[in-house]
Coordinates of N, CA, C and O in Angstrom, one line a residue:
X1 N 60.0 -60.3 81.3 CA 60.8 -59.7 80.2 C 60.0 -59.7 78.9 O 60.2 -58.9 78.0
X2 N 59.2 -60.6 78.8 CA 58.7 -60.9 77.6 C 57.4 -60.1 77.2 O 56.9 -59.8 76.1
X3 N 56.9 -59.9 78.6 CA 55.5 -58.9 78.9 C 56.1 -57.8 78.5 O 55.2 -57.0 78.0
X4 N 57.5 -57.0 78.5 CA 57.6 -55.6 78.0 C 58.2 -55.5 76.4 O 58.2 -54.6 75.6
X5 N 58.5 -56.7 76.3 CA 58.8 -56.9 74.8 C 57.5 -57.1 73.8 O 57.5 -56.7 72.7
X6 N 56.6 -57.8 74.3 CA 55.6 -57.7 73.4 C 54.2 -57.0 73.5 O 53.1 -57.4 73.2
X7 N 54.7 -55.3 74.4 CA 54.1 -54.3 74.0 C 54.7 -53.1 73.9 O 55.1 -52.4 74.9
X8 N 54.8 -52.7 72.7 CA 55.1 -51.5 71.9 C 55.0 -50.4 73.3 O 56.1 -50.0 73.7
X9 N 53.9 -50.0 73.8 CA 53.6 -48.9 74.6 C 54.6 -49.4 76.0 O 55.3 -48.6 76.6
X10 N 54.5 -50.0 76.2 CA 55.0 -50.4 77.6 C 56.7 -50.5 77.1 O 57.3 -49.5 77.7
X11 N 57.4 -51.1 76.5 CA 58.2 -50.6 76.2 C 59.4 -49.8 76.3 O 60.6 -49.8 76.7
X12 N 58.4 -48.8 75.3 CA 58.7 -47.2 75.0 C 58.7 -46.3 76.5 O 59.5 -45.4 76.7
X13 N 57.7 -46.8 77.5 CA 57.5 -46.0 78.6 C 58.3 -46.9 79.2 O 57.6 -46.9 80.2
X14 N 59.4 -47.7 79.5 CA 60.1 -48.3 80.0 C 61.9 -47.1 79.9 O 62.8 -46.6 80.6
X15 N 61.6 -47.3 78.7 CA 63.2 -47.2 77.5 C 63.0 -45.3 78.0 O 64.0 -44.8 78.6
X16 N 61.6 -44.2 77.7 CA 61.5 -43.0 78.1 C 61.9 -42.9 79.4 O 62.7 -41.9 79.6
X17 N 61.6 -43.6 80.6 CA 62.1 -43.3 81.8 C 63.6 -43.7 81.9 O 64.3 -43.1 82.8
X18 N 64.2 -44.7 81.0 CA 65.6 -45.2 81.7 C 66.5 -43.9 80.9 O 67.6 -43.5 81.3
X19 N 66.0 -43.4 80.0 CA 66.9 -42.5 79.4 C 66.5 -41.4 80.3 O 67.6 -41.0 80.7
X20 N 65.3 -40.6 80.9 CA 66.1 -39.8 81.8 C 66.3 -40.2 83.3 O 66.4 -39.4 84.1
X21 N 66.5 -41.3 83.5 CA 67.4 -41.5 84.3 C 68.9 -41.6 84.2 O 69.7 -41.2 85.1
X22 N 69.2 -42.1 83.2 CA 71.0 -41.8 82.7 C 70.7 -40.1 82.5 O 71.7 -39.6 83.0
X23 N 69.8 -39.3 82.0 CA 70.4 -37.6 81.8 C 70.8 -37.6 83.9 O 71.4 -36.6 84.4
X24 N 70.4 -38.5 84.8 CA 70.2 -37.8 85.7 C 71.6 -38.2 86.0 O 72.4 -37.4 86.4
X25 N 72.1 -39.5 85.9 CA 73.5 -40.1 86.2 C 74.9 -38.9 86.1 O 75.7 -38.5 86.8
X26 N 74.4 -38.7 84.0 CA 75.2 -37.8 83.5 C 75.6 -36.6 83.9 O 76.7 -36.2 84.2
X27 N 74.4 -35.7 84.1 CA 74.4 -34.3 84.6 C 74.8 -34.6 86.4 O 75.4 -33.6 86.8
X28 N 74.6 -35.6 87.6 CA 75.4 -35.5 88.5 C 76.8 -35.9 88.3 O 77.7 -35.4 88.9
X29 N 77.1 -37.0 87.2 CA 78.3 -37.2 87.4 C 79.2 -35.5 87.0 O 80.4 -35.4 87.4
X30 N 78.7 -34.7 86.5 CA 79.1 -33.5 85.5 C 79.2 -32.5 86.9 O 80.0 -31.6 86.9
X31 N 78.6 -32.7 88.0 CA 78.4 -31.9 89.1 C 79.7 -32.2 89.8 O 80.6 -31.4 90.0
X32 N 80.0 -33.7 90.2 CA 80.4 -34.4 90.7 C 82.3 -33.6 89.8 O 83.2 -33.2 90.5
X33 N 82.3 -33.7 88.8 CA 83.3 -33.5 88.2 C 83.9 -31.7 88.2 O 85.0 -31.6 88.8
X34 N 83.5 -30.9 88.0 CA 83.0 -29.5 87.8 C 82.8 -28.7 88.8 O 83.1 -27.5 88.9
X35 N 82.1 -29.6 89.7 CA 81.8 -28.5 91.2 C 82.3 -29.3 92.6 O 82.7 -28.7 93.5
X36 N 82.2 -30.6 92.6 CA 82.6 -31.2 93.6 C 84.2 -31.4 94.0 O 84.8 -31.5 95.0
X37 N 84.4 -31.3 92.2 CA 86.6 -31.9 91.8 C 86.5 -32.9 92.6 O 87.0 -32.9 93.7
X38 N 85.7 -34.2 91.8 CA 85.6 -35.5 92.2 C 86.0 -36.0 91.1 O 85.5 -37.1 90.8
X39 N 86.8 -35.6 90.4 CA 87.7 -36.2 88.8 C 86.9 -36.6 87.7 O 86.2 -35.6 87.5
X40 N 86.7 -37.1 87.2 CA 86.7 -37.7 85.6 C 85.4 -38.7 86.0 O 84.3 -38.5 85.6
X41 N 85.7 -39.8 86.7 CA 85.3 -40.9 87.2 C 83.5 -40.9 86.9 O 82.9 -41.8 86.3
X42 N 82.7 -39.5 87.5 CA 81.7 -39.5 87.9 C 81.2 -39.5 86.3 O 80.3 -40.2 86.0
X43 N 81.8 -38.4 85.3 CA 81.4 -38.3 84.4 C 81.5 -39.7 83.0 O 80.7 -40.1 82.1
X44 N 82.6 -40.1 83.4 CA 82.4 -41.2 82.2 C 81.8 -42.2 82.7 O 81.3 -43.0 81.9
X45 N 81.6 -42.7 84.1 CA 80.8 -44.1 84.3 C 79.0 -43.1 83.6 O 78.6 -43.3 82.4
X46 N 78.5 -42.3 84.6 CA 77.7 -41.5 83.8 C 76.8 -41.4 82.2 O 75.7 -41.6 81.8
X47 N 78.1 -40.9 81.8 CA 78.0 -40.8 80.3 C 78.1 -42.0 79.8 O 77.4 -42.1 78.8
X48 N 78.6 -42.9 80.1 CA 78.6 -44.4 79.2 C 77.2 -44.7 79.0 O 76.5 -44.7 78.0
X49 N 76.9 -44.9 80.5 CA 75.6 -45.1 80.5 C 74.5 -44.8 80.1 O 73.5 -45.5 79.8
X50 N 74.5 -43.9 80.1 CA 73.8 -42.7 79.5 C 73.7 -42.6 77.6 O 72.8 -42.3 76.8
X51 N 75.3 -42.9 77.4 CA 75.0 -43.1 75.8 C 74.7 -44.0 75.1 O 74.4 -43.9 73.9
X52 N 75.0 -45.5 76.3 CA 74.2 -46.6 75.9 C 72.8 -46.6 75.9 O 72.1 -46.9 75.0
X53 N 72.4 -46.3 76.9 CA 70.5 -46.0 76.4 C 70.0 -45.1 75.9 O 68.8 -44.8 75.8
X54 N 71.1 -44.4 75.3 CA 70.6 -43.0 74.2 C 70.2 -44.0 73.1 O 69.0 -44.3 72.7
X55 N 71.7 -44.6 72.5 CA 71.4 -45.4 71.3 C 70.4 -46.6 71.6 O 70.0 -47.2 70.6
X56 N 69.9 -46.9 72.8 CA 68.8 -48.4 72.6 C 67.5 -47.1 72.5 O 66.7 -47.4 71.6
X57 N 67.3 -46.0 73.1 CA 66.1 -45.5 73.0 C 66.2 -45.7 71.1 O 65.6 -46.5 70.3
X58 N 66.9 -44.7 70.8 CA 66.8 -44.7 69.3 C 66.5 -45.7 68.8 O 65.3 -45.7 68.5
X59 N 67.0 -46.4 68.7 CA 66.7 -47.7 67.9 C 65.4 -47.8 68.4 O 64.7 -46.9 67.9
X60 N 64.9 -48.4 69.1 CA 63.6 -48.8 69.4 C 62.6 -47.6 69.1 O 61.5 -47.8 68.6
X61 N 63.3 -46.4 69.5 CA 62.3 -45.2 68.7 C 61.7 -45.3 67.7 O 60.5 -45.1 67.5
X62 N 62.6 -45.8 66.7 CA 62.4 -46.0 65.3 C 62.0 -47.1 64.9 O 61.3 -47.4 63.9
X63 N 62.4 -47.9 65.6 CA 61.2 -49.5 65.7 C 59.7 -49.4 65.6 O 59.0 -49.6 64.6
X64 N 59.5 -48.9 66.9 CA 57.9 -48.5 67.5 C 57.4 -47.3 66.3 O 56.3 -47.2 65.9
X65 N 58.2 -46.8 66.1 CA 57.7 -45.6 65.1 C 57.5 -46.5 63.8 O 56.3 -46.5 63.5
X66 N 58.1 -47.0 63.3 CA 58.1 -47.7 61.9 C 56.6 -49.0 61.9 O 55.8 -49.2 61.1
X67 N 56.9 -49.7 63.4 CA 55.6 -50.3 63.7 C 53.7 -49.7 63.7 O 52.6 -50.2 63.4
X68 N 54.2 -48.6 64.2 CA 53.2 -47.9 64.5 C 52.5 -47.3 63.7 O 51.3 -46.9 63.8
X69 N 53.4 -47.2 62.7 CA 53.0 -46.1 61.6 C 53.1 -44.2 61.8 O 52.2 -43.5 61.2
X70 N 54.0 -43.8 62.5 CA 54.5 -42.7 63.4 C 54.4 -41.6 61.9 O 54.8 -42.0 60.8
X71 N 53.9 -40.4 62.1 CA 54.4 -39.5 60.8 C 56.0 -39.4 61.0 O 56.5 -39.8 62.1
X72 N 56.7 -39.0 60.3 CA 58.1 -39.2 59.9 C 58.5 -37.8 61.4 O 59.2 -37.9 62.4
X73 N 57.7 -36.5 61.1 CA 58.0 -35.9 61.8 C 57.6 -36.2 63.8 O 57.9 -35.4 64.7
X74 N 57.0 -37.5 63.8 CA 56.6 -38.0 65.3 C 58.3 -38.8 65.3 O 58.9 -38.9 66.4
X75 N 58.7 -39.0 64.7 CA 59.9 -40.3 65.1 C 60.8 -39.4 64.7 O 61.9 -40.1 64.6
X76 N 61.1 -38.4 64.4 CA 62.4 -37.2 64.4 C 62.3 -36.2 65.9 O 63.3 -35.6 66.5
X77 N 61.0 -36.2 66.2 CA 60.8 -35.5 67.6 C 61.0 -36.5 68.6 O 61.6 -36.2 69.7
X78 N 60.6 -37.8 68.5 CA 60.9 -39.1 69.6 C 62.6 -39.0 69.9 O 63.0 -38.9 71.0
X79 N 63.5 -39.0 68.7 CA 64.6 -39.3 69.0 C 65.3 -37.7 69.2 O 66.4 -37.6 69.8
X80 N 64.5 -36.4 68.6 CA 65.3 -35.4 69.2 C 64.8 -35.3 70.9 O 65.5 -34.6 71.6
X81 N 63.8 -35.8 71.4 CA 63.7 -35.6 72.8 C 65.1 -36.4 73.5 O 65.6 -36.1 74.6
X82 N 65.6 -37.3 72.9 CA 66.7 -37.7 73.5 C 67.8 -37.2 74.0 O 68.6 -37.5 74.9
X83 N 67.6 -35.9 72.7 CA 69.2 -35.1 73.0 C 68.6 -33.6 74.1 O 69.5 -32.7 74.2
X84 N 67.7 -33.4 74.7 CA 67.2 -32.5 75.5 C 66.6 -33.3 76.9 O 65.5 -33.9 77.2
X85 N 67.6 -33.0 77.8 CA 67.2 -33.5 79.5 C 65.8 -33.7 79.5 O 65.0 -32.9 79.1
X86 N 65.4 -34.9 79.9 CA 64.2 -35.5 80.6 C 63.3 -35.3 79.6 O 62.2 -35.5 80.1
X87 N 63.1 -34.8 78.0 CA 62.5 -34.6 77.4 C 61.7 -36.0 76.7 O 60.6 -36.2 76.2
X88 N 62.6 -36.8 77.0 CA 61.7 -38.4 76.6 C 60.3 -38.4 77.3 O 59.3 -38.0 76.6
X89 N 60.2 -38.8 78.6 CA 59.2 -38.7 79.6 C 57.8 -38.0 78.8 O 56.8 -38.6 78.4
X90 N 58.1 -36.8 78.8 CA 57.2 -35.9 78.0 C 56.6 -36.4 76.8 O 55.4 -36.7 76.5
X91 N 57.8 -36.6 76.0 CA 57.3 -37.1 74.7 C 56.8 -38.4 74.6 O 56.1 -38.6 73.7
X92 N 56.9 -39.5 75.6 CA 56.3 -40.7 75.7 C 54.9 -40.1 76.1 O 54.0 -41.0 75.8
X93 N 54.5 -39.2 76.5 CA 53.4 -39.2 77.5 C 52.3 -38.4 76.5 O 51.1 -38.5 76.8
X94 N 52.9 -37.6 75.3 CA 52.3 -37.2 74.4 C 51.8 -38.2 73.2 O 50.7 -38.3 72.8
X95 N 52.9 -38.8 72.8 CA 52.7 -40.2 72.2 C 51.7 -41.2 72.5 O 51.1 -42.0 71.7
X96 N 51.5 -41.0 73.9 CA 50.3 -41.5 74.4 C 49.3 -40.9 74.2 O 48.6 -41.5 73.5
X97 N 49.0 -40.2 74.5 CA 48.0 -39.1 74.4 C 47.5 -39.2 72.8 O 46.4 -39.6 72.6
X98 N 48.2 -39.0 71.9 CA 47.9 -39.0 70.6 C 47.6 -40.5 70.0 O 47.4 -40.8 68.9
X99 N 47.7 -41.1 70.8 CA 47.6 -42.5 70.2 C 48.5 -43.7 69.6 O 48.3 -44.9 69.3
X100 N 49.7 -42.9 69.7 CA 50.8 -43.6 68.7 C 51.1 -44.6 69.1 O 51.3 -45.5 68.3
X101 N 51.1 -44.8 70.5 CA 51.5 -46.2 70.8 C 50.4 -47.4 71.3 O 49.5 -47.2 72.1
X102 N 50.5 -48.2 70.8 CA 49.8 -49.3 70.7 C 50.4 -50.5 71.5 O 51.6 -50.7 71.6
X103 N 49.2 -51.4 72.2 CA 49.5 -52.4 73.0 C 49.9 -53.6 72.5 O 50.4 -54.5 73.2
X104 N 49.8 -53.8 70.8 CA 50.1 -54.9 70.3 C 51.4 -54.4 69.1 O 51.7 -53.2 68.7
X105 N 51.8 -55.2 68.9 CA 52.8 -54.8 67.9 C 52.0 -55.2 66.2 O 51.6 -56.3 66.0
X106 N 51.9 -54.0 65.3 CA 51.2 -53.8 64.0 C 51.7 -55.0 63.0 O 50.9 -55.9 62.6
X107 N 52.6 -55.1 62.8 CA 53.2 -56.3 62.1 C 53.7 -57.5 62.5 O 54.6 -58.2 62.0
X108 N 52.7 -57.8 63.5 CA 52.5 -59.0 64.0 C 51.5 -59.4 63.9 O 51.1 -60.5 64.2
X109 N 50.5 -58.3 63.5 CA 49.0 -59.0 63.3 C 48.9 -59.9 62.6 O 49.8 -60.1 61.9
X110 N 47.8 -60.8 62.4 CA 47.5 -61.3 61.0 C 46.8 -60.6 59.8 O 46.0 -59.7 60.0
X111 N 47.1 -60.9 58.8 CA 46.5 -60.1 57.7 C 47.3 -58.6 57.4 O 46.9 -57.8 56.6
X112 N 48.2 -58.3 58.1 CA 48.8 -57.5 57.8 C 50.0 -57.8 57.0 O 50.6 -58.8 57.4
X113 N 50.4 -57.1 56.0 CA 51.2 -56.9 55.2 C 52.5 -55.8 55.4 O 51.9 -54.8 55.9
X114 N 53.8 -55.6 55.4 CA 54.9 -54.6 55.3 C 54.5 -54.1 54.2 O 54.0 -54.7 53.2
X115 N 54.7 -53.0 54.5 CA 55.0 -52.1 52.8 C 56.2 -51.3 52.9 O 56.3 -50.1 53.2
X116 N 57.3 -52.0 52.4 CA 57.8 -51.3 52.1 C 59.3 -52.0 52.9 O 59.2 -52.7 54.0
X117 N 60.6 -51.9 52.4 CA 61.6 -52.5 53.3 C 61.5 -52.0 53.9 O 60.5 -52.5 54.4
X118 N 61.8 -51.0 54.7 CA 62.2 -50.8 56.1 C 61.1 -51.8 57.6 O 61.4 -52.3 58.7
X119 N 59.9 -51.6 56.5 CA 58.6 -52.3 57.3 C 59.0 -53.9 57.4 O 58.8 -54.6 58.4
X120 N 59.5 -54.4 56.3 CA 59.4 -56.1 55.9 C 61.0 -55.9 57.0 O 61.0 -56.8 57.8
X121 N 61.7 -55.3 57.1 CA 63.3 -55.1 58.3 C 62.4 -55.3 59.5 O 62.6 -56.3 60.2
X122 N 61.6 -54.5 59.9 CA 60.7 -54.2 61.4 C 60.3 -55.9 61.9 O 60.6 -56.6 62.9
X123 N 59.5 -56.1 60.6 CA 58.6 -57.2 60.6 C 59.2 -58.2 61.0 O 58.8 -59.0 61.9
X124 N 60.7 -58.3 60.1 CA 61.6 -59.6 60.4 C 62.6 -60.0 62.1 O 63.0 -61.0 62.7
X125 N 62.6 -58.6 62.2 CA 63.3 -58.3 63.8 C 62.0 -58.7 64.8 O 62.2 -59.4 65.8
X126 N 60.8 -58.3 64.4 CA 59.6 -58.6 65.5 C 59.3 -60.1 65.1 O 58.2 -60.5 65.6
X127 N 59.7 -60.9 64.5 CA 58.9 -61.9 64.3 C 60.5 -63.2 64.8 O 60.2 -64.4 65.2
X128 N 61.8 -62.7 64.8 CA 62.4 -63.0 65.7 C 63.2 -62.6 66.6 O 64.4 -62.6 66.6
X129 N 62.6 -62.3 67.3 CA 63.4 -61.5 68.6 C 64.5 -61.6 69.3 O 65.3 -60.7 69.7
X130 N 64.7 -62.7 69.4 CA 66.3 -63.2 69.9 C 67.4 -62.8 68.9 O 68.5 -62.4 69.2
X131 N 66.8 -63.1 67.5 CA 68.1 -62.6 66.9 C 68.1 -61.2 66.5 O 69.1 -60.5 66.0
X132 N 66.9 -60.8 66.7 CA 67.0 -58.9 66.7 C 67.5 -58.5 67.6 O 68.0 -57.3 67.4
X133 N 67.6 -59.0 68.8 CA 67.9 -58.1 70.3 C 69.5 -58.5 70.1 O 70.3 -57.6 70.1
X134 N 69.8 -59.7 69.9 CA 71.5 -59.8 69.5 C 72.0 -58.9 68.5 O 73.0 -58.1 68.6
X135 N 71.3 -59.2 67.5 CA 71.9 -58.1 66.3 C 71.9 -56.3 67.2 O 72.7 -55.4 67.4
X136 N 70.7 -56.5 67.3 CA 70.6 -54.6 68.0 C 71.9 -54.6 69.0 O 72.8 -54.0 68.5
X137 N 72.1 -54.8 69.8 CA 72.4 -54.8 70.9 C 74.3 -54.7 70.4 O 75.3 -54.1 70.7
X138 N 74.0 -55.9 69.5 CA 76.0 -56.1 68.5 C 76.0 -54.5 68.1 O 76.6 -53.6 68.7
X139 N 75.1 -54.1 66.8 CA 74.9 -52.7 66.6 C 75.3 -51.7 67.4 O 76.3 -51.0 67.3
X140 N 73.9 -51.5 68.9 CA 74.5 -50.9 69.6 C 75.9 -50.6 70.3 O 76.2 -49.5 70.7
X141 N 76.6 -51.7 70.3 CA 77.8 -51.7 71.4 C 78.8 -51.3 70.0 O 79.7 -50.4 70.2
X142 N 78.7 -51.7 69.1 CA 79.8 -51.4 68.0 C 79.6 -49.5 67.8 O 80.5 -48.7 68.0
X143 N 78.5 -49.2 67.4 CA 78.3 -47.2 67.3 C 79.0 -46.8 69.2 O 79.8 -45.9 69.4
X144 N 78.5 -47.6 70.0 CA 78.8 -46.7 71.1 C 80.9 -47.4 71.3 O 81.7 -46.6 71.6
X145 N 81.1 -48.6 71.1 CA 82.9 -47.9 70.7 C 83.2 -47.2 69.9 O 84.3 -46.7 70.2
X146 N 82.7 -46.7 68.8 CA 83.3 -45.8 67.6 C 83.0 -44.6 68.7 O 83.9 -43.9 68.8
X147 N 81.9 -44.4 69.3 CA 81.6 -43.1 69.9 C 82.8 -43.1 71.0 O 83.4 -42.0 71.1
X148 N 83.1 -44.0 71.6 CA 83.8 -43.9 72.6 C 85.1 -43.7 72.5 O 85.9 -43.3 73.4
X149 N 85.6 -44.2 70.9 CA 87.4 -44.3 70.4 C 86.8 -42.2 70.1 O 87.5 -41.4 70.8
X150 N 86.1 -41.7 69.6 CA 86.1 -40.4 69.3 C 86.3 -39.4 70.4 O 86.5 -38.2 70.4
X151 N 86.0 -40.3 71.5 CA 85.7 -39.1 72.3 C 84.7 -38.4 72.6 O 83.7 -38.6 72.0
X152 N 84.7 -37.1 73.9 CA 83.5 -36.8 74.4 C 82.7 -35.8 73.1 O 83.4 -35.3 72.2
X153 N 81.8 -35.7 73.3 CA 80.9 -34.9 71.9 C 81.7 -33.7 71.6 O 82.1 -33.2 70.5
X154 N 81.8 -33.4 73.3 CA 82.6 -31.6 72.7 C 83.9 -31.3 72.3 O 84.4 -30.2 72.2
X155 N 84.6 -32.7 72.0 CA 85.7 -32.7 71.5 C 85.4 -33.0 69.4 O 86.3 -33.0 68.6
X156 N 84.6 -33.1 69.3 CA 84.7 -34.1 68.0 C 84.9 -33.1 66.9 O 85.2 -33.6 65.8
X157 N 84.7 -31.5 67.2 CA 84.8 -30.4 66.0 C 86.1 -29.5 66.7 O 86.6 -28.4 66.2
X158 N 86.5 -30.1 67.6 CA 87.3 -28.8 68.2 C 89.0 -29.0 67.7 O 89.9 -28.2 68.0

């Protein structure tokens, strides 16, 4: 566990494949619901799942981005690949390609400096992990009940 925690790249290419595997959960549970009239059941185990590793991709999106030093518009495309089927995958593989991700985490080097809060926030979560992964994770599960007391997405304007 600790080998994918303390590489940024590996990670990311962990967190890109589990998120489309929940689009895969979701969209059968939606088959299952829709075309099979196998009830409700398929779609919300599905979607839970699915919206729980929506919100860990994010977060960590913006982690590794902020670590990385990502242009603003690389960590707006990381997290809109999330809302587009299997689009993570791609964009991890581009990210690669371009460099962005790195085998060591930036603000853990020595002689490196944050600039700037959000960086000295990054710095402070990478430098204790146990209580970043608890806090993230409290974070997470608190946005994904508020999401869950609202309801499914396509109800929220209707």
């Amino acid at each position: 566990m600790t080998a994918v925690l303390s590489c940024p790249r590996r990670l990311f290419r962990i967190l890109a494949a589990a998120e489309m595997v929940t689009w895969t959960l979701l969209l059968a549970g939606m088959v299952g619901k829709y075309v099979l009239d196998a009830g409700d059941l398929p779609v919300r185990v599905g979607g839970s799942v699915h919206g729980f590793v929506f919100l860990v991709y994010a977060l960590i999106t913006v982690v590794i981005g902020v670590d990385q030093q990502w242009p603003r518009q690389s960590i707006a495309l990381g997290l809109a690949s999330a809302v587009i089927p299997y689009a993570t995958v791609p964009f991890e593989r581009s990210a690669e390609r371009r460099g962005l991700l790195g085998d060591r985490w930036r603000l853990l080097s020595p002689g490196t400096s944050p600039d700037g809060a959000v960086e000295r926030l990054v710095e402070a979560g990478l430098r204790r992990p146990v209580l970043a992964a608890v806090l993230g994770v409290v974070g997470v599960a608190v946005t994904f009940s508020v999401l869950l007391a609202l309801g499914p997405p396509t109800e929220w304007f209707a």
